[in-house]
PDB file of C-alpha atoms and ligand atoms in Angstrom:
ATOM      1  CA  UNK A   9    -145.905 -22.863  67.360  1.00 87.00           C
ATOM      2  CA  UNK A  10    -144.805 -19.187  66.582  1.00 95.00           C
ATOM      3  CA  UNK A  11    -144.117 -18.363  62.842  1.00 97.00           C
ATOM      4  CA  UNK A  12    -141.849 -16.337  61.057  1.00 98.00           C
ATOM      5  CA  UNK A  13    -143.345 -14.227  58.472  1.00 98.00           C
ATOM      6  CA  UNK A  14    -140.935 -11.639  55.796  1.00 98.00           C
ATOM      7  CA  UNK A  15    -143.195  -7.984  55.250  1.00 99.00           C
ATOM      8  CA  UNK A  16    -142.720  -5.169  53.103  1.00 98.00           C
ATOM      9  CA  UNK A  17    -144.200  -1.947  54.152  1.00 98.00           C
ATOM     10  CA  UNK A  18    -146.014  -0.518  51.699  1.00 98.00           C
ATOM     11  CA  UNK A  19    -143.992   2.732  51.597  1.00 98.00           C
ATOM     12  CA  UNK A  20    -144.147   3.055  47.938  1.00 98.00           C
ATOM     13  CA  UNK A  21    -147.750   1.534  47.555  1.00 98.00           C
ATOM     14  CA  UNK A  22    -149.785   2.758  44.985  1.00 98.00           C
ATOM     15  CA  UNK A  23    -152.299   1.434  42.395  1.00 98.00           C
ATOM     16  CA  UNK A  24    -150.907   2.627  38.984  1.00 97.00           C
ATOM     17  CA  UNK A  25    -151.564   0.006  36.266  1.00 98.00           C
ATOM     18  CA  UNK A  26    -154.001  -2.756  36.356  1.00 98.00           C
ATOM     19  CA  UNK A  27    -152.622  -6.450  36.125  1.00 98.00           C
ATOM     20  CA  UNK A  28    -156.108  -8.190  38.228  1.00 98.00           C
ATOM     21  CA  UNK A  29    -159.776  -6.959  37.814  1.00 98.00           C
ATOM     22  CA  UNK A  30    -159.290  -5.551  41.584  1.00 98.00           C
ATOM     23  CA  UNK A  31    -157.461  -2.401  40.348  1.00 98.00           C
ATOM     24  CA  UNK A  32    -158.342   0.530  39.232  1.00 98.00           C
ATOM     25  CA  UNK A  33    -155.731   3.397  38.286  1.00 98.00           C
ATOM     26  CA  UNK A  34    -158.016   6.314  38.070  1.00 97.00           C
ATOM     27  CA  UNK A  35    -159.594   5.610  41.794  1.00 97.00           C
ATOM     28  CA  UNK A  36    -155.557   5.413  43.169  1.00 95.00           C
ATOM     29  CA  UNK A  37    -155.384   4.202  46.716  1.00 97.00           C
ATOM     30  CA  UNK A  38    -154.588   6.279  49.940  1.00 98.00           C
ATOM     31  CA  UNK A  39    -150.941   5.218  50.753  1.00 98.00           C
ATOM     32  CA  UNK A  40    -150.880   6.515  54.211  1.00 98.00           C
ATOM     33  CA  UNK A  41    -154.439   4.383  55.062  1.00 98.00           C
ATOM     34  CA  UNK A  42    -152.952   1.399  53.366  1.00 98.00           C
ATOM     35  CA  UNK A  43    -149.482   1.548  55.716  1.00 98.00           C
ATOM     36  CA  UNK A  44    -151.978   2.206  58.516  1.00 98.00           C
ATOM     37  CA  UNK A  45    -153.766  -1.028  57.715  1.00 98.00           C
ATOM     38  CA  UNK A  46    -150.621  -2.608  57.193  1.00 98.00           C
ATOM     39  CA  UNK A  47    -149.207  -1.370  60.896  1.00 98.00           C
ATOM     40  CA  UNK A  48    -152.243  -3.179  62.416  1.00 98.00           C
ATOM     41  CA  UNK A  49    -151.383  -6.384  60.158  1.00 98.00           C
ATOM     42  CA  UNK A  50    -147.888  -6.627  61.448  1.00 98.00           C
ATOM     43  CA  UNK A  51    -149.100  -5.970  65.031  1.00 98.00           C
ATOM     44  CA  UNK A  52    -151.440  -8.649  65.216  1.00 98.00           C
ATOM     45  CA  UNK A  53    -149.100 -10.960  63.938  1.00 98.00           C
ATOM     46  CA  UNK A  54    -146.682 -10.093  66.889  1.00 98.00           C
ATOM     47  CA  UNK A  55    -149.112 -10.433  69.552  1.00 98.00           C
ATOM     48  CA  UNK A  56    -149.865 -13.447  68.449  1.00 98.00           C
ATOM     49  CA  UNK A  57    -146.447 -14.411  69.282  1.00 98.00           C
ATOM     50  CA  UNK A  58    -145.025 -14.736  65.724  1.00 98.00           C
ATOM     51  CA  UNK A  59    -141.941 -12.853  64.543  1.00 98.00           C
ATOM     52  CA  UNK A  60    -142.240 -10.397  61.826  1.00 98.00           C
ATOM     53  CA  UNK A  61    -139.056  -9.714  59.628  1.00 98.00           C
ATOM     54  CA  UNK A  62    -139.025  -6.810  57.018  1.00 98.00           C
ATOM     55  CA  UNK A  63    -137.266  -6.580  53.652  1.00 98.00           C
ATOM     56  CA  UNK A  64    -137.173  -2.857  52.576  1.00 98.00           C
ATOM     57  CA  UNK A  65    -139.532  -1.694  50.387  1.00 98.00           C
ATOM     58  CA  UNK A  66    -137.995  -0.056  46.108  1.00 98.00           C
ATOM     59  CA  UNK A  67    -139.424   2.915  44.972  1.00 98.00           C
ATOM     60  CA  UNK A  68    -140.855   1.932  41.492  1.00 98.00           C
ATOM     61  CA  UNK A  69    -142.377  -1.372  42.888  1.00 98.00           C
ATOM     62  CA  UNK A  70    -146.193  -0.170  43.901  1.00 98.00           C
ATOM     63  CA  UNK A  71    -147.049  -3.958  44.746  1.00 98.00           C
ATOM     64  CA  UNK A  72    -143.827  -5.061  46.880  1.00 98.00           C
ATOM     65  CA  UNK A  73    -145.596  -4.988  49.686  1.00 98.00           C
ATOM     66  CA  UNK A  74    -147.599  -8.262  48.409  1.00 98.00           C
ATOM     67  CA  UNK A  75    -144.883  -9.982  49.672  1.00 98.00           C
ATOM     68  CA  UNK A  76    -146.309 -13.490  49.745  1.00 98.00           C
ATOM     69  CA  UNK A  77    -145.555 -13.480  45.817  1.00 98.00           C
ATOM     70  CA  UNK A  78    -141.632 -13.194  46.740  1.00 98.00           C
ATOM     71  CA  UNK A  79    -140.566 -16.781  46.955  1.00 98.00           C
ATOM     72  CA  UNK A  80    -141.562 -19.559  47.960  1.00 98.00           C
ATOM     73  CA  UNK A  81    -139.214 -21.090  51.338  1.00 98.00           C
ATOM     74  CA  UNK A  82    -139.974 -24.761  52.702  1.00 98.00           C
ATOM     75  CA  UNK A  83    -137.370 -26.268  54.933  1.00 97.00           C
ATOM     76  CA  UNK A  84    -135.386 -23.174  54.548  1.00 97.00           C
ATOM     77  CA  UNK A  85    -134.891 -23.478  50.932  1.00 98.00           C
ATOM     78  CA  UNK A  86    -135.703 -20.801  48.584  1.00 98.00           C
ATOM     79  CA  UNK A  87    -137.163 -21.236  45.583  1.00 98.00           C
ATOM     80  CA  UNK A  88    -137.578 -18.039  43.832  1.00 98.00           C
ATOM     81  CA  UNK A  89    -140.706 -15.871  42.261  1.00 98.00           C
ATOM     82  CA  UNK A  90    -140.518 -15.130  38.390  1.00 98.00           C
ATOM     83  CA  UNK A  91    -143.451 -12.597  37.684  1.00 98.00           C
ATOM     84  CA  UNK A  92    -146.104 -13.005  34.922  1.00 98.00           C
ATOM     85  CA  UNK A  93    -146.144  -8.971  34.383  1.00 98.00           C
ATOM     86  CA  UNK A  94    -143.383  -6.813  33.763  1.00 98.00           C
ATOM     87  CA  UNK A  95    -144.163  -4.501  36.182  1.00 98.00           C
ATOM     88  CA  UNK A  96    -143.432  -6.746  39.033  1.00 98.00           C
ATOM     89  CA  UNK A  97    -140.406  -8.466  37.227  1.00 98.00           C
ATOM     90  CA  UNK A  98    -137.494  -6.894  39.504  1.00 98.00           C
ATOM     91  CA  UNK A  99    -139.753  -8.029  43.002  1.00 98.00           C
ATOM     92  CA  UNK A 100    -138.202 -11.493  41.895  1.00 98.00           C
ATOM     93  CA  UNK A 101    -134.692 -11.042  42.535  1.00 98.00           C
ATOM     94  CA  UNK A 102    -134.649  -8.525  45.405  1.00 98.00           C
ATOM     95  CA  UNK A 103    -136.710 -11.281  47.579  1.00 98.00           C
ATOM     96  CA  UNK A 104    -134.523 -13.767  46.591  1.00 98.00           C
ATOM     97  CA  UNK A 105    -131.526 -11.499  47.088  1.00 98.00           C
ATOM     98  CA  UNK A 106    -132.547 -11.186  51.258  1.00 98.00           C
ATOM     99  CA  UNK A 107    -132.707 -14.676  51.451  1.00 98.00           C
ATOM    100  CA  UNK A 108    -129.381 -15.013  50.059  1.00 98.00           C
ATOM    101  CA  UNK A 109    -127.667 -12.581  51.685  1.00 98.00           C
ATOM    102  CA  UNK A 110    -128.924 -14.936  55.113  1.00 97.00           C
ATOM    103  CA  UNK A 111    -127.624 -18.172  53.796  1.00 97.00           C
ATOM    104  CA  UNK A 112    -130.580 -19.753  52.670  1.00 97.00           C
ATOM    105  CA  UNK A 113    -130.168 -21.805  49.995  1.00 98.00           C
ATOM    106  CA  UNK A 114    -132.268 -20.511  46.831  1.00 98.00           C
ATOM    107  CA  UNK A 115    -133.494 -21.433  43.070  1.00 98.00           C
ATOM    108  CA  UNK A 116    -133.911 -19.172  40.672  1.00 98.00           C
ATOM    109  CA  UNK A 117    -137.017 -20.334  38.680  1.00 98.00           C
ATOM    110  CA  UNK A 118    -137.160 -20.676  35.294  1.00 98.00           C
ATOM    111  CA  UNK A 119    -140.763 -20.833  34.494  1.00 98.00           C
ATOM    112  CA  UNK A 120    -143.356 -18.286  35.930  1.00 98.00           C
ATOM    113  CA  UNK A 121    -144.271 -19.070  39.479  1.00 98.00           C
ATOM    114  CA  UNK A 122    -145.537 -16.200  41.830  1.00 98.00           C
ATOM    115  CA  UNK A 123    -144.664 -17.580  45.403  1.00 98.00           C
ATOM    116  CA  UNK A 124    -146.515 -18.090  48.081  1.00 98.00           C
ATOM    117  CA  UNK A 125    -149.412 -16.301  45.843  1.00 98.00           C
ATOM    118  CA  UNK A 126    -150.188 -19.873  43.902  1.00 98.00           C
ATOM    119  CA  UNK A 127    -148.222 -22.301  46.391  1.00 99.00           C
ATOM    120  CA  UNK A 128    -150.023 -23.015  49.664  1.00 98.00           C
ATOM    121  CA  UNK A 129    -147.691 -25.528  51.821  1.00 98.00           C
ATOM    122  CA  UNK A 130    -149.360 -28.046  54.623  1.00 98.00           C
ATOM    123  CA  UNK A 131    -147.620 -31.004  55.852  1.00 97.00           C
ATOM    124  CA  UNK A 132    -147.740 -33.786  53.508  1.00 95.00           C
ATOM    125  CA  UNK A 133    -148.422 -31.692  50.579  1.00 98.00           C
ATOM    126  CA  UNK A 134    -147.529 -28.633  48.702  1.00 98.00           C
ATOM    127  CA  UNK A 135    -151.494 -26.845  47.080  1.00 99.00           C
ATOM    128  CA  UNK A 136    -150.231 -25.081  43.717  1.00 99.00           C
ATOM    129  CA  UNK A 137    -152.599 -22.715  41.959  1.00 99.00           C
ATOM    130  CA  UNK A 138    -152.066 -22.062  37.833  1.00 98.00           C
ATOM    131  CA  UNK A 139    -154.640 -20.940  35.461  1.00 98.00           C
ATOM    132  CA  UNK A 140    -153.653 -16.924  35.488  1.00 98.00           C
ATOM    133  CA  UNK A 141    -150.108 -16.468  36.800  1.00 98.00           C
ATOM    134  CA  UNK A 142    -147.798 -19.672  37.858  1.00 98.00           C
ATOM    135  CA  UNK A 143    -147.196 -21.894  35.088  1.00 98.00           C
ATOM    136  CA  UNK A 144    -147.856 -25.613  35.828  1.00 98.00           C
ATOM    137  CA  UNK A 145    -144.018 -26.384  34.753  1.00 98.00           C
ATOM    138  CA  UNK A 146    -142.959 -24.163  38.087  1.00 98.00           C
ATOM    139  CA  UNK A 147    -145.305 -26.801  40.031  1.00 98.00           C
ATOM    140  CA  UNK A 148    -143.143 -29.170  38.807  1.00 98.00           C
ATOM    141  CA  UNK A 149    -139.997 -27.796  39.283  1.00 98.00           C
ATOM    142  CA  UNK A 150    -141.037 -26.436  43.225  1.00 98.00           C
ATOM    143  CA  UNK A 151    -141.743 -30.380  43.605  1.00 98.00           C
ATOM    144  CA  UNK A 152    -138.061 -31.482  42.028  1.00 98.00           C
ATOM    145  CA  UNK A 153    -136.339 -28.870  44.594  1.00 98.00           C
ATOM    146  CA  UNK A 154    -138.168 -29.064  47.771  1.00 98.00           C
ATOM    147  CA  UNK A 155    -138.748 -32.711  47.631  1.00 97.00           C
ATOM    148  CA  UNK A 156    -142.377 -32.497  48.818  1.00 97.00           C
ATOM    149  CA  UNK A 157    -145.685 -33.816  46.549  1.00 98.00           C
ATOM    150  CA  UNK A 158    -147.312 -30.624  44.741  1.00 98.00           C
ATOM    151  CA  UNK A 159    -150.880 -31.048  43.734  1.00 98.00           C
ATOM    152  CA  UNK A 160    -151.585 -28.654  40.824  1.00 98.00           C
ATOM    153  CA  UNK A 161    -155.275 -26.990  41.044  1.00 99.00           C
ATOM    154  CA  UNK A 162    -156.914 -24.793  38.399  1.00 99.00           C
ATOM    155  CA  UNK A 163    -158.329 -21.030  39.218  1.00 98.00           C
ATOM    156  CA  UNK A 164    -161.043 -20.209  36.885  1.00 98.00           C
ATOM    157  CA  UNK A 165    -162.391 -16.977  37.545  1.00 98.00           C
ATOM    158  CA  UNK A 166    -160.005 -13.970  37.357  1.00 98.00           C
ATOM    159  CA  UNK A 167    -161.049 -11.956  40.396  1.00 98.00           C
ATOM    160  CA  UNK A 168    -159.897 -15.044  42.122  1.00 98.00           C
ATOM    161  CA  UNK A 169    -156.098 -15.078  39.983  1.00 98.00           C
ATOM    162  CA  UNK A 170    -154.117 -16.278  42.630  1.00 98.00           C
ATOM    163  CA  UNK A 171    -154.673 -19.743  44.867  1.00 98.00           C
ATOM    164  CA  UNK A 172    -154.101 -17.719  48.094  1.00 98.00           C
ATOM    165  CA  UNK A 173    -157.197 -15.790  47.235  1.00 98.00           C
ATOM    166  CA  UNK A 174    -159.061 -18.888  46.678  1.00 98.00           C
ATOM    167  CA  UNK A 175    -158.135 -20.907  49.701  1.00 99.00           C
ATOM    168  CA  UNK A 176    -156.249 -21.042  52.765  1.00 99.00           C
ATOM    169  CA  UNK A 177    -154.493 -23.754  54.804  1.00 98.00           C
ATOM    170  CA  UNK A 178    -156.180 -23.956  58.509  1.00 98.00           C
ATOM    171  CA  UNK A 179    -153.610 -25.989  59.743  1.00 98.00           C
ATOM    172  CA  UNK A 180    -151.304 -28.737  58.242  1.00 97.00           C
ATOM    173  CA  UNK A 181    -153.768 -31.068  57.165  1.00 98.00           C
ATOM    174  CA  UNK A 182    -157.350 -29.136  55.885  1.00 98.00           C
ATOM    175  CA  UNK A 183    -158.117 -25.847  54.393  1.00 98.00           C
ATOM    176  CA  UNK A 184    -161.271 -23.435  53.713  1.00 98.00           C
ATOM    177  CA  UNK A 185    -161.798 -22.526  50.076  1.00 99.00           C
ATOM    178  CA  UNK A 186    -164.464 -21.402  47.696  1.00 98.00           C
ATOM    179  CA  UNK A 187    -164.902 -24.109  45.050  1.00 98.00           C
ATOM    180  CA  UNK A 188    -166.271 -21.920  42.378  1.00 98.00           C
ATOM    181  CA  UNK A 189    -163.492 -20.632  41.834  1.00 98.00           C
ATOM    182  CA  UNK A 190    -161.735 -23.941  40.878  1.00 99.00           C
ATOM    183  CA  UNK A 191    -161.878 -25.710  37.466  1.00 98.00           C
ATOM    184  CA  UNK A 192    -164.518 -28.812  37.725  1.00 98.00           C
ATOM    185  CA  UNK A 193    -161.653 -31.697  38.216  1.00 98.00           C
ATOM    186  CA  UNK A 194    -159.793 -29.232  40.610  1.00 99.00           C
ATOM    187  CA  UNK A 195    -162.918 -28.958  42.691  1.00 98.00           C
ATOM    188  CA  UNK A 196    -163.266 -32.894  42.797  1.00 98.00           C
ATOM    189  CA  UNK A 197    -160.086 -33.171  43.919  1.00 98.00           C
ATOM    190  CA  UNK A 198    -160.325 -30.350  46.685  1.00 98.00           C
ATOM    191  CA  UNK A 199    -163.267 -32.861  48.274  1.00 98.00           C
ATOM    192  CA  UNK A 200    -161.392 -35.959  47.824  1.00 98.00           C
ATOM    193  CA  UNK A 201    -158.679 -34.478  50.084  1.00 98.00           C
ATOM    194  CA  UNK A 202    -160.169 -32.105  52.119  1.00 98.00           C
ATOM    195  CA  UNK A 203    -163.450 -33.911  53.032  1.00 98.00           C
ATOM    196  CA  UNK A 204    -164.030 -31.607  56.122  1.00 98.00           C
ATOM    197  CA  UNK A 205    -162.777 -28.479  54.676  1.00 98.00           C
ATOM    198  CA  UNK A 206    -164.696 -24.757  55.188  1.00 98.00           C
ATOM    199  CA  UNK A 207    -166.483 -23.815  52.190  1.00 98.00           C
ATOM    200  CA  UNK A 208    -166.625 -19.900  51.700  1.00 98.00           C
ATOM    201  CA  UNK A 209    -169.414 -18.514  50.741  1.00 98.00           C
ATOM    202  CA  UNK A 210    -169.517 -15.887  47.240  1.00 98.00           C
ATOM    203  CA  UNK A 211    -169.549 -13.354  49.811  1.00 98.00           C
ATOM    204  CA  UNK A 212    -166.927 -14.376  51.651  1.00 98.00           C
ATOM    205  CA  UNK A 213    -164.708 -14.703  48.515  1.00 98.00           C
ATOM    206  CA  UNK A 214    -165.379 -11.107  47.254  1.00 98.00           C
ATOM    207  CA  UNK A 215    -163.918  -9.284  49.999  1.00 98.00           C
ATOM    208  CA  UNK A 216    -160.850 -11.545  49.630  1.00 98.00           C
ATOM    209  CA  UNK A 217    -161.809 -13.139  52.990  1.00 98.00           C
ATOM    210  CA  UNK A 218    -159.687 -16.476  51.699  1.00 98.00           C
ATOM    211  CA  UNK A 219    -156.746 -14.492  51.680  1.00 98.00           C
ATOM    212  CA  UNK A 220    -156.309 -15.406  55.561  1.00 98.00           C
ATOM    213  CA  UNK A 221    -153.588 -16.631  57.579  1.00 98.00           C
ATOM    214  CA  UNK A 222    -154.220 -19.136  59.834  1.00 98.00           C
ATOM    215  CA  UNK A 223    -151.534 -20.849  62.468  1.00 98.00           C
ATOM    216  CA  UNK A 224    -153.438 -23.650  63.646  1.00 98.00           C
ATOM    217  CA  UNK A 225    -155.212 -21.783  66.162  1.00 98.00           C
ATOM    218  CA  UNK A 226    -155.942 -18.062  65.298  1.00 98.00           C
ATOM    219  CA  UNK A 227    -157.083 -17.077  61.988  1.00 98.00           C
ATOM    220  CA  UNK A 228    -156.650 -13.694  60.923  1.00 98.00           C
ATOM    221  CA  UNK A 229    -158.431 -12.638  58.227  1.00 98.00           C
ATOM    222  CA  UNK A 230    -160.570  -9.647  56.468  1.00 98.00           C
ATOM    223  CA  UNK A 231    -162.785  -7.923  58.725  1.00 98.00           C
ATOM    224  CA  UNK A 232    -165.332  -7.749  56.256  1.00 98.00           C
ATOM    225  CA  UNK A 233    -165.775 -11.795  55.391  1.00 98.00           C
ATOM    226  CA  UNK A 234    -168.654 -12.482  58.213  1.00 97.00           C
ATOM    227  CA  UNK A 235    -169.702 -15.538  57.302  1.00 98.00           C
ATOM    228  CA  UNK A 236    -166.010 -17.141  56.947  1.00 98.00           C
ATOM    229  CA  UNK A 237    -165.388 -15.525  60.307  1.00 98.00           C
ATOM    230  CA  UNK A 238    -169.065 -17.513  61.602  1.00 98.00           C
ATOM    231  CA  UNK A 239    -167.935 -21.418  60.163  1.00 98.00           C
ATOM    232  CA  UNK A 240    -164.252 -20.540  61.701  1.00 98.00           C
ATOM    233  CA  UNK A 241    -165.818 -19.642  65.050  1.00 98.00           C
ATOM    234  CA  UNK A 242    -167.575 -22.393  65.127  1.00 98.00           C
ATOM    235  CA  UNK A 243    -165.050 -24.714  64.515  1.00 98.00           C
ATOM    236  CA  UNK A 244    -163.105 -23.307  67.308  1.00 98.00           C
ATOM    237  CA  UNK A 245    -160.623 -21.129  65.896  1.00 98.00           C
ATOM    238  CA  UNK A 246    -160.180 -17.770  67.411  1.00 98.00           C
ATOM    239  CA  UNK A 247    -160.640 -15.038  64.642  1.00 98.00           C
ATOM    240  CA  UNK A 248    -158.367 -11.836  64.419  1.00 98.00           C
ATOM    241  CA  UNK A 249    -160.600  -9.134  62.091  1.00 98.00           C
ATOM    242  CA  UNK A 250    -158.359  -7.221  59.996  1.00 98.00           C
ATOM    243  CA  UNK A 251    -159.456  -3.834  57.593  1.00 98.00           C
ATOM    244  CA  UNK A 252    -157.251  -4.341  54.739  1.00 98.00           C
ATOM    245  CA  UNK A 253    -159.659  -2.260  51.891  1.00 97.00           C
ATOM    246  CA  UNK A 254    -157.029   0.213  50.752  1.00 98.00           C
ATOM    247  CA  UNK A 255    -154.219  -2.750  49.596  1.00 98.00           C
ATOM    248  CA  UNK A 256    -158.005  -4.783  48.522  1.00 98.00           C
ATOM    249  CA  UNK A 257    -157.469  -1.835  46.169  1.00 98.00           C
ATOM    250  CA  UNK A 258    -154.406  -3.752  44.187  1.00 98.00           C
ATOM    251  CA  UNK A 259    -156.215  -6.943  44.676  1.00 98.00           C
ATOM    252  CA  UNK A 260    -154.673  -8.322  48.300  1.00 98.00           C
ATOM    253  CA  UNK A 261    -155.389  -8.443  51.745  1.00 98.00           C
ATOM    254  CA  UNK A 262    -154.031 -10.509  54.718  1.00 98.00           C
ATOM    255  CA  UNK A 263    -152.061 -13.430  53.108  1.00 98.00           C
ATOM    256  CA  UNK A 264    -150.451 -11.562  49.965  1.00 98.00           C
ATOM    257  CA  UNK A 265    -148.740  -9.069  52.679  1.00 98.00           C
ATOM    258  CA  UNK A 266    -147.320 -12.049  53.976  1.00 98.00           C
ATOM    259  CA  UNK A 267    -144.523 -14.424  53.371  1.00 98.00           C
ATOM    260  CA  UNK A 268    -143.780 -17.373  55.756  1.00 98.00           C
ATOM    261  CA  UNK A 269    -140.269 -18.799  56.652  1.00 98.00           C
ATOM    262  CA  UNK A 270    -140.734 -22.320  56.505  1.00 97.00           C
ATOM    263  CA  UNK A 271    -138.012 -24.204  58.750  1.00 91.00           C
ATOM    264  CA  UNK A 272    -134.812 -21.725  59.309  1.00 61.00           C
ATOM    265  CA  UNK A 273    -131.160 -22.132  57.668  1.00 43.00           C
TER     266      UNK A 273
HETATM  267  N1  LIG B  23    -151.551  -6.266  42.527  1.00 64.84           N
HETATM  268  C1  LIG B  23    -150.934  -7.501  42.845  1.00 64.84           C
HETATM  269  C2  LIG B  23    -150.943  -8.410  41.617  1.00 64.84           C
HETATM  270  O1  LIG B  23    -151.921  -8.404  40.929  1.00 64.84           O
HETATM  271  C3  LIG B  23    -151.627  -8.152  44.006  1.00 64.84           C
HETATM  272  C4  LIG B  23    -150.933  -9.380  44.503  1.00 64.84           C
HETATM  273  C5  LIG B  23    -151.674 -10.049  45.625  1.00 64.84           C
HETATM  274  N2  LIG B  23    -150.929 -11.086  46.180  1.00 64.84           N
HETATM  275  C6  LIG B  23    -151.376 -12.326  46.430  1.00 64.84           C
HETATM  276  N3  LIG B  23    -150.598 -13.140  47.064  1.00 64.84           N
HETATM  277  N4  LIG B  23    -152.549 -12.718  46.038  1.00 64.84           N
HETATM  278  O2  LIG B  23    -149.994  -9.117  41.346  1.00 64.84           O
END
């Protein structure tokens, strides 16, 4: 089943302030590299089959191009991203603005909730992360407007801030995730639902390699996350290696560059 993913190329990309332990202002990153590395994202996504639209990127807005964090969009509705830092506040209403403009149906939250960043959907149930940036009220509220069960799960170690860089859906029904970086009870319940699930090494999770994208079948994911890539061979899913380092530089890779377009309007 082809997707539809929403991209922002990182035309304005830049690591200037620090709002994750990933980023570092006086190394910078190398904007052409990172649209480069973005390029080969966006290609592998289309010969995969899956359709790639683009929202344009605003000067002033280094991190835009982490466009999973725009909104979160389940049966074409739209329920929109309200930022934890200032410096991503205006990302927020310009996603939610290109939905609108298309006729989807949207929300504008009123607690903190940073998209598809801490809300990972499968079938039967809607994975929200809280702890650093998405407030557990926005779990709640997600639930009241899209109608679908959301499981709130605890991140408790910063480098890991967002649930998309802790775990990953493989299809609609299991996932791969590194439990350390869960609180204790969210852990439990990880292995109560997910009894077969891929558990990522330490290794794996430091080079973001949980911030993959998987459609059932193919799993793209950092290049660098060799022991992920092992378990998902393994299991039979056909890997696509991706170098993301330069946007690793603001703290994403794979996933946060992408937003998917769950059932159309
Ligand atoms: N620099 C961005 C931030 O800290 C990175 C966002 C990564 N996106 C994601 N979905 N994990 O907000």
């Amino acid at each position: 089943m082809p997707k539809h993913f929403l991209m922002c190329r990182p035309d304005h990309f830049a690591v200037e302030y620090a709002i994750n332990p990933w980023m570092h202002p006086e190394s910078g990153a190398n904007r052409d590299l990172a649209v480069r590395q973005w390029e080969s994202l966006k290609a592998a996504y289309e010969e995969l089959g899956h359709r790639v639209s683009l929202i344009d990127p605003i000067e002033g807005l280094p991190d835009m191009v982490f466009a999973a964090n725009g909104a979160l969009v389940v049966d074409g509705r739209v329920y929109g991203a309200r930022f934890a830092f200032p410096q991503r506040a205006a990302e927020g209403p310009a996603y939610l603005r290109w939905f609108a403009e298309r006729g989807y149906p949207t929300l504008e939250a009123s607690r903190v909730n940073e998209g598809e960043g801490d809300f990972l959907t499968l079938d039967d149930v809607i994975l929200a992360g809280t702890g650093f940036r998405t407030d557990v009220v926005a779990h709640q509220e997600a639930q009241e407007f899209l109608g679908r069960p959301v499981i709130s799960l605890t991140l408790v170690d910063p480098r890991f801030y967002h649930l998309d860089t802790a775990l990953f859906p493989l299809d609609g029904h299991n996932v791969a995730y590194y439990p350390e970086a869960f609180s204790p009870g969210s852990r439990e319940v990880l292995r109560r639902m997910f009894p077969d699930a891929v558990l990522a090494t330490a290794e794996d999770a430091e080079v973001l390699g949980l911030n993959a994208v998987s459609d059932g079948t193919n799993v793209v994911v950092n290049a660098e996350a060799s022991n992920l890539q092992l378990q998902l061979k393994r299991r039979g899913y056909e890997v696509i290696p991706v170098d993301l380092s330069e946007l690793r530089k603001a703290g994403g890779g794979p996933k946060c560059c992408t937003l998917e377009i769950r059932g159309e309007n």
